[in-house]
Tab-separated table of C-alpha atoms in Angstrom:
chain	number	residue	atom	x	y	z
W	1	MET	CA	74.796	135.680	95.007
W	2	LYS	CA	72.260	136.840	92.457
W	3	ASP	CA	73.590	134.960	89.440
W	4	PRO	CA	71.617	131.691	88.961
W	5	GLU	CA	74.801	129.880	87.902
W	6	ASP	CA	76.516	130.911	91.133
W	7	VAL	CA	73.553	129.685	93.155
W	8	THR	CA	73.624	126.327	91.325
W	9	THR	CA	77.369	125.964	91.857
W	10	TYR	CA	76.982	126.767	95.558
W	11	LYS	CA	74.209	124.189	95.960
W	12	LYS	CA	76.371	121.552	94.276
W	13	SER	CA	79.336	122.307	96.548
W	14	ILE	CA	77.091	122.080	99.636
W	15	GLY	CA	75.717	118.771	98.342
W	16	ARG	CA	79.217	117.353	97.880
W	17	LEU	CA	80.188	118.523	101.366
W	18	ARG	CA	77.176	116.746	102.881
W	19	VAL	CA	78.098	113.545	101.039
W	20	HIS	CA	81.674	113.701	102.376
W	21	ILE	CA	80.449	114.353	105.936
W	22	PHE	CA	78.031	111.430	105.667
W	23	LEU	CA	80.674	109.029	104.310
W	24	ALA	CA	83.293	110.140	106.854
W	25	GLY	CA	81.006	109.081	109.713
W	26	LEU	CA	80.556	105.493	108.541
W	27	ASP	CA	82.109	102.469	110.211
W	28	SER	CA	85.155	100.728	108.757
W	29	GLU	CA	82.972	97.915	107.376
W	30	PHE	CA	81.732	100.334	104.698
W	31	GLU	CA	85.232	101.269	103.467
W	32	GLN	CA	84.933	99.484	100.134
W	33	ILE	CA	81.578	100.969	99.113
W	34	ARG	CA	82.714	104.375	100.400
W	35	GLY	CA	85.753	104.225	98.130
W	36	GLU	CA	83.606	103.270	95.148
W	37	ILE	CA	81.293	106.244	95.786
W	38	LEU	CA	84.185	108.710	96.050
W	39	ARG	CA	85.722	107.442	92.798
W	40	LYS	CA	82.547	108.148	90.845
W	41	GLU	CA	82.554	111.249	88.665
W	42	PRO	CA	80.561	113.221	89.508
W	43	VAL	CA	80.083	112.252	93.157
W	44	PRO	CA	76.503	110.935	93.641
W	45	GLU	CA	73.988	113.048	95.505
W	46	LEU	CA	73.282	112.457	99.176
W	47	GLU	CA	70.144	110.377	98.682
W	48	ASN	CA	71.835	108.170	96.074
W	49	SER	CA	74.874	107.715	98.316
W	50	TYR	CA	72.644	106.705	101.216
W	51	ALA	CA	70.793	104.223	99.016
W	52	LEU	CA	74.112	102.575	98.090
W	53	ILE	CA	75.227	102.432	101.731
W	54	ARG	CA	71.859	101.036	102.835
W	55	ARG	CA	72.047	98.369	100.154
W	56	GLU	CA	75.530	97.420	101.329
W	57	ALA	CA	74.296	97.245	104.940
W	58	MET	CA	71.488	94.895	103.857
W	59	ARG	CA	73.976	92.727	101.981
W	60	GLN	CA	76.289	92.495	104.991
W	61	ALA	CA	73.360	91.741	107.293
W	62	SER	CA	72.162	88.885	105.105
W	63	TRP	CA	75.715	87.587	104.831
W	64	LYS	CA	76.209	87.526	108.596
W	65	GLY	CA	72.769	86.016	109.192
W	66	GLU	CA	71.607	89.081	111.079
W	67	SER	CA	68.472	91.131	110.564
W	68	GLU	CA	68.500	94.291	108.530
W	69	SER	CA	67.147	96.315	111.410
W	70	SER	CA	70.188	95.711	113.623
W	71	ASP	CA	72.647	96.991	111.015
W	72	SER	CA	70.425	99.882	110.020
W	73	THR	CA	69.992	100.903	113.656
W	74	ALA	CA	73.767	100.793	114.202
W	75	MET	CA	74.368	102.938	111.150
W	76	ILE	CA	71.660	105.411	112.206
W	77	ALA	CA	73.189	105.691	115.672
W	78	ARG	CA	76.565	106.327	114.069
W	79	ASN	CA	75.187	109.272	112.100
W	80	ARG	CA	72.725	110.574	114.667
W	81	ASN	CA	74.178	114.094	114.667
W	82	TRP	CA	73.862	114.297	110.882
W	83	GLN	CA	70.315	113.014	110.756
W	84	GLY	CA	69.032	115.094	113.671
W	85	GLN	CA	65.793	113.069	113.841
W	86	THR	CA	64.002	112.334	117.095
W	87	LYS	CA	60.477	111.498	117.948
W	88	GLY	CA	59.973	114.851	119.652
W	89	ASN	CA	60.987	117.125	116.777
W	90	HIS	CA	59.105	114.919	114.312
W	91	SER	CA	55.840	115.652	116.070
W	92	LYS	CA	56.512	119.396	115.721
W	93	ALA	CA	57.076	119.248	111.943
W	94	ASN	CA	55.226	121.794	109.892
W	95	SER	CA	52.281	120.151	108.186
W	96	ASN	CA	52.694	122.523	105.228
W	97	PHE	CA	55.951	120.831	104.218
W	98	LYS	CA	55.760	118.186	101.485
W	99	CYS	CA	58.497	115.699	100.656
W	100	THR	CA	59.357	115.473	96.959
W	101	HIS	CA	60.669	111.935	97.466
W	102	CYS	CA	57.746	110.103	99.131
W	103	ASN	CA	55.048	112.750	98.461
W	104	GLN	CA	54.046	112.760	102.154
W	105	GLN	CA	53.126	115.824	104.210
W	106	GLY	CA	54.934	117.073	107.290
W	107	HIS	CA	58.615	116.914	106.272
W	108	THR	CA	61.077	117.820	103.513
W	109	LYS	CA	63.209	115.571	101.338
W	110	SER	CA	66.328	116.221	103.458
W	111	ARG	CA	64.504	114.787	106.536
W	112	CYS	CA	62.741	111.914	104.808
W	113	PHE	CA	63.013	108.694	106.799
W	114	GLU	CA	63.093	106.636	103.593
W	115	LEU	CA	66.411	108.311	102.734
W	116	ASN	CA	67.906	108.867	106.193
W	117	GLY	CA	66.643	105.727	107.941
W	118	TYR	CA	63.752	105.046	110.305
W	119	PRO	CA	64.080	105.645	114.075
W	120	GLU	CA	63.305	102.855	116.552
W	121	TRP	CA	59.905	104.283	117.508
W	122	TRP	CA	58.596	104.367	113.918
W	123	ASP	CA	55.501	102.244	113.176
W	124	HIS	CA	56.401	100.309	110.011
W	125	SER	CA	52.890	98.873	109.696
W	126	ARG	CA	51.658	102.362	108.849
W	127	ASP	CA	54.213	102.499	106.034
W	128	GLN	CA	52.979	99.219	104.599
W	129	ARG	CA	49.385	100.478	104.449
W	130	ARG	CA	50.378	103.637	102.561
W	131	LYS	CA	52.979	102.090	100.290
W	132	ASN	CA	52.058	102.101	96.613
W	133	PRO	CA	52.747	99.109	94.321
W	134	THR	CA	55.675	100.809	92.554
W	135	THR	CA	57.524	101.466	95.806
W	136	ALA	CA	56.945	97.881	96.924
W	137	VAL	CA	58.404	96.520	93.679
W	138	VAL	CA	61.511	98.727	93.933
W	139	GLU	CA	62.168	97.741	97.555
W	140	ALA	CA	61.605	94.073	96.761
W	141	LYS	CA	64.120	94.336	93.919
W	142	ILE	CA	66.713	95.886	96.205
W	143	ILE	CA	66.266	93.114	98.778
W	144	ASP	CA	66.408	90.478	96.052
W	145	ASP	CA	69.613	91.951	94.600
W	146	ALA	CA	71.160	92.063	98.049
W	147	SER	CA	70.257	88.415	98.624
W	148	LYS	CA	71.795	87.423	95.277
W	149	GLU	CA	75.006	89.279	96.082
W	150	SER	CA	75.252	87.622	99.486
W	151	SER	CA	74.610	84.204	97.914
W	152	ALA	CA	77.354	84.845	95.370
W	153	LEU	CA	79.697	85.830	98.176
W	154	MET	CA	78.877	82.686	100.116
W	155	ALA	CA	79.599	80.680	96.968
W	156	THR	CA	83.224	81.856	97.119
W	157	ARG	CA	83.820	79.660	100.158
W	158	GLY	CA	86.148	76.757	99.646
W	159	ASN	CA	85.629	73.204	100.802
W	160	ASN	CA	87.242	74.050	104.117
W	161	GLY	CA	84.809	76.905	104.719
W	162	GLU	CA	87.388	79.643	104.121
W	163	PHE	CA	86.952	82.532	101.731
W	164	SER	CA	89.187	82.842	98.703
W	165	ILE	CA	89.316	86.633	99.115
W	166	PRO	CA	92.817	87.950	100.002
W	167	ILE	CA	93.036	88.759	103.705
W	168	THR	CA	95.322	91.503	104.961
W	169	ASN	CA	97.345	90.811	108.054
W	170	SER	CA	96.837	94.296	109.520
W	171	THR	CA	96.225	97.912	108.663
W	172	TRP	CA	98.944	99.830	106.834
W	173	ILE	CA	99.370	103.609	107.103
W	174	ILE	CA	100.731	105.371	104.018
W	175	ASP	CA	103.651	107.446	105.355
W	176	SER	CA	105.454	109.972	103.144
W	177	ASP	CA	108.165	110.553	105.801
W	178	ALA	CA	109.119	106.903	106.323
W	179	THR	CA	112.326	105.826	104.600
W	180	ASP	CA	111.464	102.111	104.834
W	181	HIS	CA	108.443	99.858	105.242
W	182	MET	CA	108.061	99.034	108.949
W	183	THR	CA	106.007	96.649	111.043
W	184	PHE	CA	105.751	95.958	114.750
W	185	ASP	CA	104.768	92.279	114.448
W	186	SER	CA	107.696	89.961	113.752
W	187	ARG	CA	105.281	87.019	113.371
W	188	GLN	CA	104.244	88.373	109.987
W	189	ILE	CA	107.821	88.444	108.688
W	190	SER	CA	109.232	85.595	106.615
W	191	SER	CA	112.943	84.979	106.025
W	192	MET	CA	113.875	87.337	108.843
W	193	LYS	CA	117.531	88.341	109.044
W	194	PRO	CA	119.639	91.012	110.793
W	195	SER	CA	119.299	94.540	109.472
W	196	SER	CA	122.122	96.969	108.750
W	197	LYS	CA	119.991	99.621	110.451
W	198	GLU	CA	120.066	99.108	114.196
W	199	LEU	CA	118.250	102.312	115.151
W	200	ILE	CA	115.673	104.558	113.512
W	201	SER	CA	114.477	108.049	114.398
W	202	THR	CA	110.783	108.583	115.036
W	203	ALA	CA	108.729	111.704	114.336
W	204	ASN	CA	109.038	112.932	117.940
W	205	GLY	CA	112.849	112.857	117.772
W	206	ASN	CA	113.363	109.672	119.778
W	207	THR	CA	115.294	106.655	118.545
W	208	THR	CA	114.061	103.086	118.674
W	209	SER	CA	115.716	99.776	117.918
W	210	VAL	CA	115.315	97.570	114.839
W	211	ILE	CA	115.471	93.846	115.541
W	212	GLY	CA	115.650	92.652	111.918
W	213	LYS	CA	114.170	92.775	108.446
W	214	GLY	CA	112.499	90.447	105.980
W	215	SER	CA	109.664	90.063	103.522
W	216	LEU	CA	105.967	90.277	104.353
W	217	THR	CA	102.924	89.013	102.457
W	218	LEU	CA	99.953	91.388	102.680
W	219	THR	CA	97.701	89.282	100.450
W	220	ASN	CA	98.015	86.138	98.371
W	221	ASN	CA	99.723	88.086	95.570
W	222	LEU	CA	101.198	91.157	97.276
W	223	THR	CA	104.585	90.822	98.991
W	224	LEU	CA	106.805	93.621	100.278
W	225	ASP	CA	110.564	93.170	100.645
W	226	SER	CA	113.008	94.659	103.153
W	227	ILE	CA	110.430	95.284	105.879
W	228	LEU	CA	112.033	96.592	109.077
W	229	VAL	CA	110.745	95.053	112.313
W	230	VAL	CA	110.361	97.768	114.959
W	231	PRO	CA	108.555	96.354	118.042
W	232	SER	CA	107.980	99.767	119.645
W	233	LEU	CA	105.725	100.940	116.784
W	234	GLU	CA	101.962	100.866	117.232
W	235	TYR	CA	101.099	100.813	113.523
W	236	ASN	CA	102.469	99.366	110.295
W	237	LEU	CA	103.989	101.989	107.989
W	238	LEU	CA	104.086	101.847	104.181
W	239	SER	CA	106.912	104.018	102.860
W	240	VAL	CA	105.891	106.224	99.945
W	241	SER	CA	109.488	106.564	98.725
W	242	GLN	CA	109.965	102.783	98.714
W	243	ILE	CA	106.704	101.980	96.921
W	244	THR	CA	107.152	104.697	94.269
W	245	THR	CA	110.687	103.478	93.543
W	246	ALA	CA	109.595	99.838	93.338
W	247	LEU	CA	106.586	100.528	91.074
W	248	ASN	CA	107.881	103.590	89.176
W	249	CYS	CA	104.692	105.421	90.133
W	250	VAL	CA	103.465	108.627	91.764
W	251	VAL	CA	101.171	109.093	94.759
W	252	ILE	CA	98.536	111.851	94.561
W	253	PHE	CA	96.904	112.887	97.818
W	254	TRP	CA	93.352	114.254	97.860
W	255	PRO	CA	91.363	115.548	100.868
W	256	ASN	CA	89.638	112.192	101.454
W	257	PHE	CA	91.733	109.621	99.586
W	258	CYS	CA	94.954	109.071	97.657
W	259	VAL	CA	95.791	107.186	94.478
W	260	PHE	CA	98.860	105.424	93.085
W	261	LYS	CA	99.344	106.135	89.363
W	262	ASP	CA	101.778	104.521	86.967
W	263	ILE	CA	104.089	107.154	85.469
W	264	GLN	CA	104.108	105.724	81.947
W	265	THR	CA	100.547	104.460	81.511
W	266	LYS	CA	98.868	107.041	83.835
W	267	GLN	CA	96.630	104.254	85.135
W	268	THR	CA	95.550	103.995	88.766
W	269	ILE	CA	97.248	100.987	90.351
W	270	GLY	CA	96.484	101.606	94.021
W	271	TYR	CA	94.149	103.378	96.383
W	272	GLY	CA	94.186	104.735	99.918
W	273	VAL	CA	91.404	105.997	102.175
W	274	LYS	CA	91.703	108.842	104.691
W	275	ARG	CA	90.578	108.128	108.246
W	276	GLY	CA	91.012	111.007	110.617
W	277	ARG	CA	94.295	112.631	109.631
W	278	LEU	CA	95.971	109.545	108.178
W	279	TYR	CA	95.792	107.694	104.873
W	280	TYR	CA	95.377	103.916	104.980
W	281	LEU	CA	96.157	101.461	102.206
W	282	ASP	CA	92.906	100.034	100.830
W	283	LEU	CA	93.511	96.490	99.571
W	284	GLY	CA	89.821	95.678	99.109
W	285	SER	CA	88.998	98.112	96.289
W	286	LYS	CA	89.078	97.171	92.620
W	287	ASP	CA	91.902	99.590	91.825
W	288	SER	CA	94.014	98.381	94.711
W	289	ARG	CA	93.955	94.845	93.335
W	290	LYS	CA	95.894	96.295	90.408
W	291	LEU	CA	98.599	97.179	92.934
W	292	GLU	CA	99.188	93.490	93.550
W	293	SER	CA	99.528	92.624	89.875
W	294	ALA	CA	101.658	95.725	89.307
W	295	LEU	CA	104.150	94.566	91.943
W	296	VAL	CA	104.347	91.123	90.359
W	297	VAL	CA	104.753	92.510	86.822
W	298	ASN	CA	107.254	95.133	87.995
W	299	SER	CA	109.375	92.478	89.708
W	300	ALA	CA	109.480	90.401	86.522
W	301	THR	CA	110.303	93.497	84.454
W	302	ASN	CA	113.168	94.475	86.755
W	303	GLN	CA	114.656	90.990	86.510
W	304	LYS	CA	114.471	91.130	82.704
W	305	GLU	CA	116.110	94.574	82.538
W	306	GLU	CA	118.816	93.537	84.994
W	307	ALA	CA	119.597	90.460	82.891
W	308	GLU	CA	119.845	92.684	79.800
W	309	MET	CA	122.310	94.992	81.586
W	310	TRP	CA	124.574	92.082	82.498
W	311	LEU	CA	124.353	90.844	78.905
W	312	TRP	CA	125.564	94.189	77.530
W	313	HIS	CA	128.279	94.294	80.217
W	314	ARG	CA	129.695	90.993	78.979
W	315	ARG	CA	129.190	91.795	75.281
W	316	LEU	CA	131.236	95.009	75.537
W	317	GLY	CA	134.184	93.310	77.225
W	318	HIS	CA	133.109	93.921	80.810
W	319	ALA	CA	132.723	97.667	80.366
W	320	SER	CA	132.076	99.687	83.517
W	321	PHE	CA	128.446	100.144	84.537
W	322	GLY	CA	128.926	103.913	84.657
W	323	TYR	CA	129.873	103.858	80.975
W	324	LEU	CA	126.930	101.556	80.163
W	325	LYS	CA	124.567	104.008	81.862
W	326	LYS	CA	125.674	106.685	79.414
W	327	LEU	CA	125.091	104.321	76.472
W	328	PHE	CA	121.711	103.029	77.721
W	329	PRO	CA	120.154	105.734	79.952
W	330	LEU	CA	116.634	104.285	79.711
W	331	LEU	CA	117.807	100.818	80.676
W	332	PHE	CA	119.525	102.168	83.829
W	333	ALA	CA	116.793	104.679	84.714
W	334	LYS	CA	115.473	102.652	87.673
W	335	PHE	CA	118.815	101.204	88.874
W	336	ASP	CA	121.765	102.449	90.904
W	337	VAL	CA	125.009	101.457	89.170
W	338	SER	CA	126.868	101.351	92.491
W	339	VAL	CA	125.060	98.159	93.511
W	340	PHE	CA	126.350	96.124	90.545
W	341	HIS	CA	129.612	94.256	91.150
W	342	CYS	CA	131.256	91.900	88.694
W	343	ASP	CA	133.617	89.298	90.208
W	344	VAL	CA	135.395	88.753	86.882
W	345	CYS	CA	136.171	92.471	86.573
W	346	GLU	CA	137.536	92.679	90.098
W	347	GLN	CA	139.773	89.651	89.641
W	348	ALA	CA	140.965	90.456	86.101
W	349	LYS	CA	141.722	94.125	86.723
W	350	SER	CA	143.478	93.685	90.068
W	351	HIS	CA	147.266	94.218	90.280
W	352	ARG	CA	149.726	91.430	91.113
W	353	VAL	CA	151.609	91.415	94.367
W	354	PRO	CA	155.102	92.907	93.696
W	355	PHE	CA	158.115	90.577	93.594
W	356	PRO	CA	160.329	90.497	96.722
W	357	LEU	CA	163.672	92.291	96.674
W	358	SER	CA	166.493	90.139	95.269
W	359	LEU	CA	169.729	89.608	97.197
W	360	ASN	CA	171.743	88.915	94.042
W	361	LYS	CA	173.490	91.999	92.701
W	362	SER	CA	175.160	92.200	89.300
W	363	LEU	CA	178.249	94.319	88.775
W	364	VAL	CA	178.261	94.458	84.948
W	365	PRO	CA	175.594	93.898	82.300
W	366	PHE	CA	174.867	90.282	81.328
W	367	MET	CA	176.692	88.975	84.335
W	368	LEU	CA	175.758	85.349	84.993
W	369	ILE	CA	173.655	84.942	88.111
W	370	HIS	CA	173.176	81.469	89.593
W	371	SER	CA	169.742	80.859	91.014
W	372	ASP	CA	167.523	77.903	91.845
W	373	VAL	CA	164.502	77.619	89.622
């Protein structure tokens, strides 16, 4: 690669890869900030991404009443292979190297402890003696912002000490092969009733029993209907076909996340995060909160359109729904006409029971027949 543009493009791709590797190794408590970083365009550089994660770790530590060092140490241990920093190899660093971030000798920017985190053996008192006023002000501002965010979060507690943030009952895997939403925990189901499906086939070819179905509330505003209860499952499954039909949306899968987009408005209404080889529904992100409101609005819209269909059915003298679909294709775009049944039509258009055979026989026309009326 001799072209400078090719070299720049290659460096950018390597930088993005390092960011993805770094974010993939984080604990589940950093899912929300990880999603926000991945949604940024362009994706922030590695040092900026680490600064955001470190700030989030400080905020969580202050919220839980724990010290910053405990969370930072846990995060460093989680990413030890990526950092590759130990006390032994630090002592062998080439003194000719100079960091462009902290302007100190003996290491490069990619191995700077200020960006990657300090090991346990590091003497922080030495840092305080060499720290310039500008660095101290910036760090103090970060700590102050983190404290304000944690105070604002604590302010969301109610009088009973509970948070007003929606709480998910469990983790949901986004499954493109599932024909229905499924859960293994019947305690989460409300209005449980028998299901027409008694058995389902799993991915390994085996069949397992369904004990019922009902509705399930994921958050305060997000409720899914017709959830199958399958006790033998180990995870909750969110059916892609069911959610796209209910919301009239599409699901786009990317290497590290997936998004739910409204077909008409093209807006993102939901978000999923990839962990391992599976995609999980992320209900904590800003975009995923739109999924809740979209379900509520979509339910109200469907009820309005269904009422309009019944109105036209009655206005046109109880015309068949198949004929109405040809007249109003947009109105019936999201509905199956076979599910609509009109009691008046069935009773009015049914044939009478034929009269029984008469025992009275006439020999000539207009012959008088005596009968009891």
